[in-house]
Amino acid sequence: MVAHLIGVLFDGISYGSLLFLIGVGLAVTLGLMNFVNLAHGAFAMLGGYSTVLVMSRYGVPFFLALPVAFVVSAAVGALLERTLYRRLYRASHLDQVLFSIGLTFMAISAATFVWGPTQQPVRVPSFLQGQVQIFGLDFGAYRLFLIGVVVVITLALGYLVERTRFGAQIRAAVDNQQVSAGLGINVDRIFCLTFALGSGLAGLGGGLGIEVLGLDPTFPLKYIVYFLLVAAVGGAGTISGPLATALILGVFDVAGKYYVPEIGAFVIYALMIVLLILFPSGLFGRRA
Amino acid sequence: MSELLAIENVTSGYGESVVLDDVSLRVNEGGSLALLGRNGVGKTTLLITLMGLTRLHGGTLRWRGEDLARLSTHERARAGIGWVPQERSVFPSLTVEEHLTAVARPGPWTIERVYAMFPSLASRRRNFGGQLSGGEQQMLAIGRALMVNPSLLLLDEPMEGLAPLVIQELRGIILDLIATAQTAVIIVEQHAKLALALTENALILDRGRVVHQSTSAQLLADPATLHRFVAVA
């Protein structure tokens, strides 16, 4: 019983970690640029396909394929930000939604055209397969690895945003774009770099997540609701909010599907509605 | 003294609407100008136009002989315009120290010098912008603009909503800046007499147009004009 509970908690946390890694970029785009980017999942998918491609075609090992996924998604993110997204920063949310959902459909079609509609396999290194015994309990090795990676990235991200000059400039731009620009901060450049970072993290999450979430062309639509929940409930523009939300989301999703399978898929939606009623500006509302 | 900033026949506003109508003025290196007028006559719009945050319908903006209008907002700040916006607009998510480091550019103004000028900021360096009192926020807004190492400081109602004692302190600091730091200043202020006592030249706006231009001393000695165009406290 207790072992089950710990197992569910562990699976939920590793699942939530992955949701955070992919969703944090969306939270930042929403908070910093006030842009509703429904195509965010497509950047995660791009990272997933990049991972599969460089591994199968060029024999790149898994651990090197992940940074490639980050770089490819970040580069494509930066390119699209410069050419397309920035034109819509001042547009209405409806325009942004229509644009980014259109981009999502294009990504789905392109992925189907190139890779076909089937699930893509990924071969993770053998030592990440199977179980690891800790205190007599079995834990999935890959899920432990996943949690470890996300812990490291979260710490690095926290350091970047809270401790560096670049991070202070990001926060200044979130607080007040015009005043930031009026004090010499290149807000356009910050937007581009931040967008690229968020896309890159989504791409990394897409690569890491193949083993957990799977990878097929419908990926960007299938999971966008989760990423949006992470951003919306977490409170746009912060890191701790989306992190907490993603972990709650992960744990309750896994627990719901395990303990009450008949209604499991609905548990998180009910939970998120309650959370949004209780904390309308996000779990960790912006510092005021 | 050589010309730092020249505004010639500038018409600007927001979108299609026009707020400033055919405004011209000039500020020399190290000069100081009081920008006066009642509420809503376009004083803030003039400063925002200099920062490139309005729509310029016509006229030219010259900065050290170059076309300022070609530069984007952050490039204007980097060219040497230090902006202290209305209502201070400190960043709630940044600590006092981060306000200063995030915008710092090389030059004579360093974080130590700003702390020396505003000791109360030094003691609150780890506090967030929103946790400061009104006077401290104003000092932070000025210190932050100085970290850009400007040749021209734009002060938009720096005394607004501050206690008399704080106003006295700030007054001394601004006077010091004008007198010793060789920074040119444009000050928008409701307290007309205070602004006139600080500055060399004065300009009055009314409904977006320049209606009076003289030295500050001349305007101080002309209560009729002051009464006509400026609410005198």
XYZ file of N, CA and C in Angstrom, chain B residues 5-208:
612
model
N 20.714 68.917 -27.441
C 19.436 68.434 -27.965
C 18.696 69.596 -28.624
N 18.162 69.337 -29.802
C 17.323 70.342 -30.455
C 16.065 69.660 -30.967
N 14.943 70.235 -30.583
C 13.651 69.749 -31.077
C 13.127 70.840 -32.000
N 12.807 70.488 -33.230
C 12.333 71.508 -34.164
C 10.996 71.131 -34.771
N 10.015 71.980 -34.529
C 8.673 71.857 -35.120
C 8.099 70.449 -34.953
N 8.244 69.922 -33.755
C 7.806 68.550 -33.539
C 6.302 68.469 -33.280
N 5.659 67.598 -34.036
C 4.258 67.257 -33.823
C 4.213 65.764 -33.535
N 3.642 65.396 -32.389
C 3.639 63.972 -32.040
C 2.431 63.649 -31.185
N 2.168 62.379 -31.029
C 1.033 61.939 -30.217
C 0.974 60.435 -30.178
N -0.229 59.936 -29.885
C -0.412 58.491 -29.761
C -1.339 58.028 -30.880
N -0.873 57.121 -31.708
C -1.671 56.688 -32.857
C -1.948 57.877 -33.766
N -3.221 58.078 -34.094
C -3.571 59.179 -35.003
C -3.667 60.505 -34.256
N -3.865 60.443 -32.945
C -4.123 61.688 -32.220
C -2.837 62.494 -32.055
N -3.001 63.807 -32.046
C -1.864 64.717 -31.919
C -1.921 65.374 -30.549
N -0.833 65.272 -29.786
C -0.772 65.919 -28.477
C 0.134 67.140 -28.551
N 1.342 66.966 -29.096
C 2.272 68.094 -29.239
C 2.129 68.680 -30.631
N 2.079 70.012 -30.691
C 1.823 70.655 -31.970
C 2.916 71.694 -32.232
N 3.817 71.378 -33.147
C 4.811 72.337 -33.602
C 5.683 72.868 -32.455
N 6.252 71.953 -31.685
C 7.057 72.347 -30.527
C 8.540 72.406 -30.915
N 9.211 73.478 -30.524
C 10.654 73.586 -30.733
C 11.321 73.970 -29.420
N 12.469 73.382 -29.149
C 13.261 73.805 -27.997
C 14.680 73.316 -28.169
N 15.550 73.819 -27.311
C 16.961 73.505 -27.432
C 17.569 73.409 -26.051
N 18.422 72.408 -25.859
C 19.128 72.268 -24.582
C 20.611 72.117 -24.891
N 21.439 72.930 -24.213
C 22.884 72.825 -24.419
C 23.494 71.791 -23.492
N 24.723 71.387 -23.822
C 25.477 70.494 -22.925
C 25.504 71.129 -21.540
N 25.101 70.359 -20.540
C 25.120 70.855 -19.161
C 24.030 71.856 -18.827
N 23.149 72.131 -19.784
C 22.087 73.113 -19.537
C 20.945 72.526 -18.732
N 20.011 73.412 -18.346
C 18.851 72.915 -17.601
C 17.604 73.666 -18.024
N 16.516 72.930 -18.115
C 15.272 73.498 -18.621
C 14.110 73.043 -17.747
N 13.286 73.997 -17.307
C 12.055 73.649 -16.598
C 10.921 73.614 -17.616
N 10.204 72.516 -17.646
C 9.104 72.343 -18.587
C 7.812 72.445 -17.773
N 7.088 73.556 -17.966
C 5.940 73.826 -17.104
C 4.638 73.836 -17.898
N 3.540 73.853 -17.145
C 2.220 73.879 -17.760
C 1.252 73.088 -16.917
N -0.042 73.287 -17.185
C -1.057 72.585 -16.389
C -1.067 71.102 -16.745
N -1.899 70.365 -16.032
C -2.045 68.936 -16.311
C -2.571 68.717 -17.724
N -1.994 67.728 -18.398
C -2.526 67.324 -19.693
C -2.197 68.245 -20.845
N -1.163 69.084 -20.719
C -0.826 69.976 -21.833
C 0.259 69.366 -22.729
N 0.805 68.205 -22.338
C 1.769 67.527 -23.210
C 3.192 67.472 -22.683
N 3.383 67.792 -21.395
C 4.750 67.793 -20.852
C 5.357 66.391 -20.871
N 4.578 65.444 -20.332
C 5.078 64.064 -20.316
C 5.220 63.525 -21.736
N 4.258 63.897 -22.589
C 4.326 63.443 -23.988
C 5.620 63.911 -24.643
N 6.070 65.110 -24.275
C 7.312 65.619 -24.843
C 8.494 64.728 -24.430
N 8.552 64.364 -23.166
C 9.641 63.496 -22.707
C 9.550 62.117 -23.362
N 8.330 61.604 -23.460
C 8.144 60.278 -24.050
C 8.487 60.308 -25.540
N 8.221 61.451 -26.169
C 8.593 61.599 -27.579
C 10.117 61.522 -27.737
N 10.824 62.136 -26.779
C 12.289 62.058 -26.830
C 12.756 60.614 -26.691
N 12.010 59.815 -25.922
C 12.392 58.408 -25.738
C 11.905 57.525 -26.891
N 11.179 58.108 -27.817
C 10.733 57.298 -28.963
C 9.550 56.419 -28.648
N 8.734 56.819 -27.687
C 7.594 55.983 -27.307
C 6.263 56.572 -27.777
N 6.339 57.614 -28.607
C 5.111 58.145 -29.202
C 5.247 58.044 -30.713
N 4.211 58.475 -31.395
C 4.285 58.523 -32.849
C 4.697 59.934 -33.247
N 5.801 60.040 -33.973
C 6.290 61.343 -34.423
C 5.628 61.656 -35.773
N 4.721 62.654 -35.752
C 4.015 62.980 -37.004
C 4.832 63.916 -37.885
N 5.656 64.764 -37.260
C 6.455 65.685 -38.061
C 7.498 66.371 -37.216
N 8.438 67.040 -37.878
C 9.481 67.753 -37.160
C 10.727 66.902 -36.996
N 11.783 67.513 -36.432
C 13.039 66.775 -36.276
C 13.505 66.804 -34.828
N 14.178 65.707 -34.441
C 14.821 65.608 -33.136
C 16.307 65.461 -33.409
N 17.114 66.409 -32.892
C 18.558 66.325 -33.119
C 19.288 66.113 -31.817
N 20.209 65.179 -31.827
C 21.009 64.867 -30.638
C 22.470 64.983 -31.045
N 23.162 65.993 -30.509
C 24.549 66.253 -30.899
C 24.689 66.289 -32.413
N 23.715 66.927 -33.053
C 23.785 67.094 -34.501
C 23.273 65.920 -35.310
N 23.006 64.781 -34.653
C 22.535 63.600 -35.387
C 21.022 63.453 -35.228
N 20.430 62.721 -36.159
C 18.995 62.508 -36.131
C 18.636 61.497 -35.041
N 17.955 61.980 -33.996
C 17.605 61.102 -32.880
C 16.454 60.168 -33.238
N 15.583 60.623 -34.118
C 14.367 59.857 -34.428
C 14.694 58.506 -35.077
N 15.914 58.377 -35.616
C 16.269 57.110 -36.261
C 16.589 56.018 -35.242
N 16.876 56.444 -34.022
C 17.277 55.466 -33.006
C 16.059 54.859 -32.307
N 16.161 53.587 -31.962
C 15.093 52.961 -31.183
C 15.216 53.421 -29.729
N 14.206 53.094 -28.933
C 14.160 53.589 -27.559
C 15.425 53.226 -26.768
N 15.828 51.952 -26.823
C 16.978 51.584 -25.989
C 18.270 52.204 -26.524
N 18.326 52.461 -27.837
C 19.515 53.125 -28.388
C 19.598 54.583 -27.940
N 18.429 55.219 -27.749
C 18.435 56.604 -27.269
C 18.977 56.658 -25.846
N 18.553 55.687 -25.021
C 19.074 55.645 -23.657
C 20.590 55.462 -23.694
N 21.033 54.554 -24.569
C 22.473 54.290 -24.650
C 23.238 55.461 -25.229
N 22.559 56.290 -26.049
C 23.210 57.476 -26.600
C 23.416 58.533 -25.519
N 22.725 58.385 -24.384
C 22.985 59.303 -23.286
C 21.780 60.041 -22.732
N 20.579 59.494 -22.929
C 19.406 60.114 -22.324
C 18.974 59.272 -21.131
N 18.981 59.877 -19.959
C 18.575 59.174 -18.740
C 17.154 59.557 -18.379
N 16.285 58.590 -18.367
C 14.856 58.868 -18.217
C 14.382 58.491 -16.819
N 13.800 59.445 -16.118
C 13.154 59.186 -14.830
C 11.663 59.345 -15.066
N 10.953 58.238 -15.318
C 9.562 58.348 -15.755
C 8.637 58.854 -14.660
N 7.465 59.292 -15.102
C 6.437 59.727 -14.179
C 6.041 58.560 -13.283
N 5.653 58.853 -12.072
C 5.279 57.833 -11.091
C 6.387 56.804 -10.892
N 7.611 57.230 -11.233
C 8.825 56.482 -10.882
C 8.984 55.142 -11.583
N 7.894 54.338 -11.658
C 7.966 53.062 -12.375
C 9.184 52.228 -12.011
N 9.394 52.024 -10.717
C 10.443 51.079 -10.335
C 9.944 49.673 -10.663
N 10.883 48.734 -10.781
C 10.513 47.361 -11.135
C 10.215 46.568 -9.862
N 8.989 46.086 -9.696
C 8.669 45.354 -8.465
C 9.469 44.059 -8.308
N 9.901 43.447 -9.411
C 10.584 42.149 -9.315
C 12.092 42.264 -9.185
N 12.611 43.498 -9.127
C 14.055 43.674 -9.019
C 14.406 44.274 -7.664
N 15.541 43.832 -7.116
C 16.013 44.473 -5.895
C 16.585 45.843 -6.263
N 16.799 46.650 -5.235
C 17.385 47.970 -5.449
C 18.692 47.844 -6.237
N 19.536 46.920 -5.785
C 20.836 46.762 -6.436
C 20.680 46.323 -7.898
N 19.719 45.432 -8.134
C 19.507 44.970 -9.504
C 19.022 46.085 -10.423
N 18.231 47.008 -9.866
C 17.824 48.165 -10.676
C 19.052 48.868 -11.248
N 20.084 48.952 -10.391
C 21.261 49.715 -10.793
C 22.167 48.903 -11.714
N 22.332 47.600 -11.409
C 23.253 46.807 -12.231
C 22.641 46.446 -13.587
N 21.318 46.247 -13.622
C 20.693 45.781 -14.873
C 20.832 46.812 -15.990
N 20.882 48.102 -15.637
C 20.917 49.129 -16.677
C 22.286 49.802 -16.789
N 23.260 49.364 -15.940
C 24.541 50.065 -15.848
C 25.272 50.105 -17.192
N 25.820 51.270 -17.490
C 26.686 51.425 -18.647
C 27.950 52.139 -18.175
N 29.070 51.915 -18.873
C 30.326 52.492 -18.373
C 30.305 54.024 -18.371
N 30.979 54.604 -17.394
C 31.025 56.052 -17.295
C 31.321 56.457 -15.873
N 31.280 57.755 -15.589
C 31.641 58.224 -14.251
C 30.677 57.756 -13.161
N 29.425 57.478 -13.512
C 28.482 57.032 -12.481
C 28.622 55.539 -12.258
N 28.947 55.185 -11.019
C 29.061 53.777 -10.643
C 28.080 53.535 -9.514
N 27.927 52.264 -9.178
C 26.993 51.909 -8.114
C 27.425 52.548 -6.785
N 28.734 52.615 -6.561
C 29.227 53.232 -5.315
C 28.846 54.715 -5.260
N 28.982 55.373 -6.390
C 28.690 56.807 -6.416
C 27.200 57.067 -6.203
N 26.362 56.194 -6.795
C 24.915 56.353 -6.598
C 24.553 56.109 -5.137
N 25.170 55.079 -4.526
C 24.908 54.822 -3.105
C 25.409 55.968 -2.229
N 26.518 56.565 -2.643
C 27.040 57.693 -1.866
C 26.078 58.871 -1.936
N 25.435 59.025 -3.094
C 24.489 60.128 -3.250
C 23.178 59.828 -2.525
N 22.771 58.562 -2.532
C 21.525 58.166 -1.865
C 21.814 57.080 -0.821
N 22.310 57.476 0.345
C 22.685 56.469 1.358
C 21.514 55.562 1.740
N 20.286 56.086 1.690
C 19.166 55.231 2.114
C 18.954 54.078 1.133
N 19.382 54.244 -0.126
C 19.282 53.128 -1.073
C 20.287 52.042 -0.721
N 21.482 52.476 -0.276
C 22.519 51.498 0.060
C 22.033 50.571 1.165
N 21.315 51.129 2.141
C 20.876 50.293 3.250
C 19.699 49.405 2.856
N 19.101 49.664 1.703
C 17.968 48.825 1.276
C 18.292 48.072 -0.003
N 19.562 47.798 -0.233
C 19.958 47.250 -1.535
C 19.346 45.895 -1.838
N 18.975 45.136 -0.796
C 18.385 43.815 -1.051
C 16.861 43.847 -1.113
N 16.274 45.013 -0.860
C 14.815 45.112 -0.921
C 14.328 45.206 -2.363
N 13.107 44.733 -2.579
C 12.532 44.836 -3.915
C 11.927 46.222 -4.123
N 11.855 46.617 -5.402
C 11.407 47.953 -5.756
C 10.088 48.342 -5.115
N 9.148 47.377 -5.058
C 7.828 47.686 -4.540
C 7.793 47.869 -3.032
N 8.889 47.480 -2.338
C 8.895 47.571 -0.873
C 9.410 48.916 -0.375
N 9.754 49.814 -1.298
C 10.337 51.088 -0.893
C 9.255 52.148 -0.685
N 9.588 53.156 0.104
C 8.676 54.287 0.266
C 8.703 55.134 -1.004
N 7.754 56.058 -1.123
C 7.696 56.907 -2.310
C 8.985 57.659 -2.562
N 9.548 58.225 -1.481
C 10.786 58.981 -1.640
C 11.938 58.094 -2.076
N 12.002 56.901 -1.486
C 13.076 55.978 -1.861
C 12.917 55.522 -3.308
N 11.654 55.294 -3.723
C 11.424 54.903 -5.113
C 11.893 55.998 -6.063
N 11.653 57.251 -5.671
C 12.084 58.349 -6.531
C 13.609 58.405 -6.608
N 14.262 58.207 -5.465
C 15.731 58.198 -5.462
C 16.246 57.054 -6.323
N 15.552 55.902 -6.228
C 15.966 54.750 -7.020
C 15.790 55.049 -8.512
N 14.680 55.699 -8.851
C 14.445 56.015 -10.269
C 15.518 56.960 -10.795
N 15.949 57.899 -9.949
C 17.007 58.816 -10.379
C 18.354 58.092 -10.441
N 18.636 57.307 -9.392
C 19.891 56.553 -9.374
C 19.992 55.612 -10.561
N 18.886 54.965 -10.873
C 18.834 54.039 -12.000
C 19.146 54.772 -13.311
N 18.551 55.958 -13.483
C 18.812 56.717 -14.713
C 20.271 57.177 -14.768
N 20.854 57.490 -13.601
C 22.253 57.927 -13.592
C 23.193 56.791 -13.983
N 22.814 55.546 -13.655
C 23.653 54.397 -14.003
C 23.796 54.218 -15.513
N 22.870 54.807 -16.263
C 22.977 54.780 -17.727
C 24.084 55.750 -18.169
N 24.575 56.542 -17.229
C 25.581 57.570 -17.492
C 25.148 58.548 -18.579
N 24.051 59.249 -18.294
C 23.452 60.118 -19.306
C 24.147 61.471 -19.428
N 23.997 62.081 -20.609
C 24.396 63.472 -20.787
C 23.209 64.384 -20.567
N 22.019 63.790 -20.602
C 20.778 64.540 -20.383
C 19.868 63.704 -19.502
N 19.367 64.337 -18.440
C 18.471 63.635 -17.527
C 17.063 64.192 -17.720
N 16.099 63.310 -17.947
C 14.704 63.729 -18.077
C 13.982 63.386 -16.783
N 13.575 64.422 -16.045
C 12.911 64.182 -14.757
C 11.433 64.521 -14.904
N 10.583 63.493 -14.800
C 9.154 63.715 -14.979
C 8.452 63.774 -13.626
N 8.161 64.977 -13.174
C 7.516 65.220 -11.878
C 8.188 64.457 -10.741
N 9.466 64.730 -10.505
C 10.191 63.980 -9.464
C 9.662 64.243 -8.061
N 9.001 65.380 -7.842
C 8.554 65.704 -6.479
C 7.128 65.236 -6.199
N 6.470 64.709 -7.223
C 5.062 64.344 -7.101
C 4.811 63.400 -5.932
N 3.903 63.802 -5.050
C 3.459 62.919 -3.975
C 4.467 62.680 -2.872
N 5.515 63.496 -2.791
C 6.522 63.275 -1.751
C 6.314 64.236 -0.581
N 6.764 63.794 0.597
C 6.665 64.631 1.789
C 7.615 65.820 1.664
N 7.258 66.955 2.294
C 8.073 68.170 2.171
C 9.549 67.958 2.505
N 9.820 67.158 3.526
C 11.225 66.931 3.894
C 11.985 66.209 2.790
N 11.301 65.240 2.180
C 11.928 64.479 1.097
C 12.152 65.393 -0.102
N 11.176 66.267 -0.362
C 11.322 67.214 -1.464
C 12.562 68.079 -1.251
N 12.760 68.539 -0.010
C 13.947 69.340 0.306
C 15.234 68.593 -0.036
N 15.265 67.319 0.354
C 16.455 66.509 0.136
C 16.712 66.328 -1.367
N 15.624 65.985 -2.084
C 15.754 65.757 -3.516
C 16.161 67.025 -4.256
N 15.619 68.127 -3.785
C 15.919 69.418 -4.381
C 17.426 69.669 -4.351
N 18.021 69.395 -3.179
C 19.465 69.563 -3.043
C 20.233 68.664 -3.996
N 19.739 67.440 -4.131
C 20.426 66.473 -4.983
C 20.362 66.902 -6.456
N 19.184 67.345 -6.879
C 19.024 67.756 -8.280
C 19.875 68.996 -8.570
N 19.884 69.907 -7.601
C 20.703 71.115 -7.742
C 22.169 70.742 -7.903
N 22.578 69.779 -7.115
C 23.943 69.274 -7.155
C 24.267 68.682 -8.528
N 23.317 67.910 -9.035
C 23.499 67.292 -10.351
C 23.695 68.348 -11.426
N 22.839 69.366 -11.395
C 22.904 70.404 -12.410
C 24.205 71.200 -12.276
N 24.560 71.510 -11.025
C 25.695 72.394 -10.804
C 27.030 71.707 -11.052
N 27.150 70.466 -10.593
C 28.493 69.873 -10.605
C 28.674 68.730 -11.597
N 27.605 68.029 -11.911
C 27.802 66.792 -12.668
C 27.861 67.015 -14.169
N 27.662 68.253 -14.615
C 27.681 68.545 -16.038
C 26.682 67.704 -16.821
N 25.625 67.316 -16.123
C 24.547 66.610 -16.788
C 23.470 67.632 -17.115
N 23.041 67.660 -18.375
C 21.924 68.526 -18.721
C 20.647 67.935 -18.140
N 19.674 68.781 -17.803
C 18.446 68.303 -17.165
C 17.234 68.974 -17.796
N 16.223 68.174 -18.089
C 14.899 68.728 -18.382
C 13.994 68.253 -17.265
N 13.375 69.207 -16.559
C 12.557 68.823 -15.424
C 11.111 69.259 -15.651
N 10.210 68.298 -15.580
C 8.773 68.573 -15.656
C 8.276 68.620 -14.228
N 7.574 69.676 -13.862
C 7.207 69.797 -12.458
C 5.937 70.618 -12.286
N 5.088 70.123 -11.352
C 3.903 70.911 -10.979
C 4.289 72.058 -10.049
N 5.274 71.815 -9.197
C 5.762 72.881 -8.324
C 6.617 73.826 -9.172
N 5.959 74.804 -9.810
C 6.653 75.652 -10.779
C 7.822 76.402 -10.150
N 7.600 76.980 -8.982
C 8.640 77.819 -8.391
C 9.875 76.998 -8.023
N 9.602 75.790 -7.558
C 10.698 74.884 -7.221
C 11.538 74.588 -8.462
N 10.859 74.247 -9.554
C 11.567 73.909 -10.788
C 12.314 75.117 -11.332
N 11.718 76.294 -11.206
C 12.369 77.504 -11.734
C 13.608 77.849 -10.929
N 13.539 77.583 -9.618
C 14.695 77.881 -8.776
C 15.868 76.963 -9.100
N 15.563 75.803 -9.685
C 16.620 74.827 -9.962
C 17.262 75.045 -11.321
N 16.547 75.688 -12.235
C 16.961 75.653 -13.640
C 17.375 77.010 -14.176
N 17.964 76.940 -15.345
C 18.488 78.089 -16.058
C 17.410 78.677 -16.971
N 16.773 77.783 -17.760
C 15.775 78.220 -18.728
C 14.420 77.588 -18.427
N 13.376 78.241 -18.976
C 12.032 77.740 -18.738
C 11.215 77.774 -20.015
N 10.256 76.858 -20.073
C 9.386 76.781 -21.237
C 8.010 76.375 -20.725
N 6.961 77.052 -21.223
C 5.603 76.700 -20.812
C 4.859 76.127 -22.005
N 4.203 75.003 -21.765
C 3.348 74.395 -22.789
C 1.895 74.660 -22.424
N 1.068 74.884 -23.431
C -0.367 74.947 -23.216
C -1.063 74.310 -24.411
N -1.883 73.324 -24.136
C -2.565 72.549 -25.177
C -1.613 72.129 -26.297
N -0.469 71.608 -25.901
C 0.452 71.037 -26.870
C 1.330 72.033 -27.596
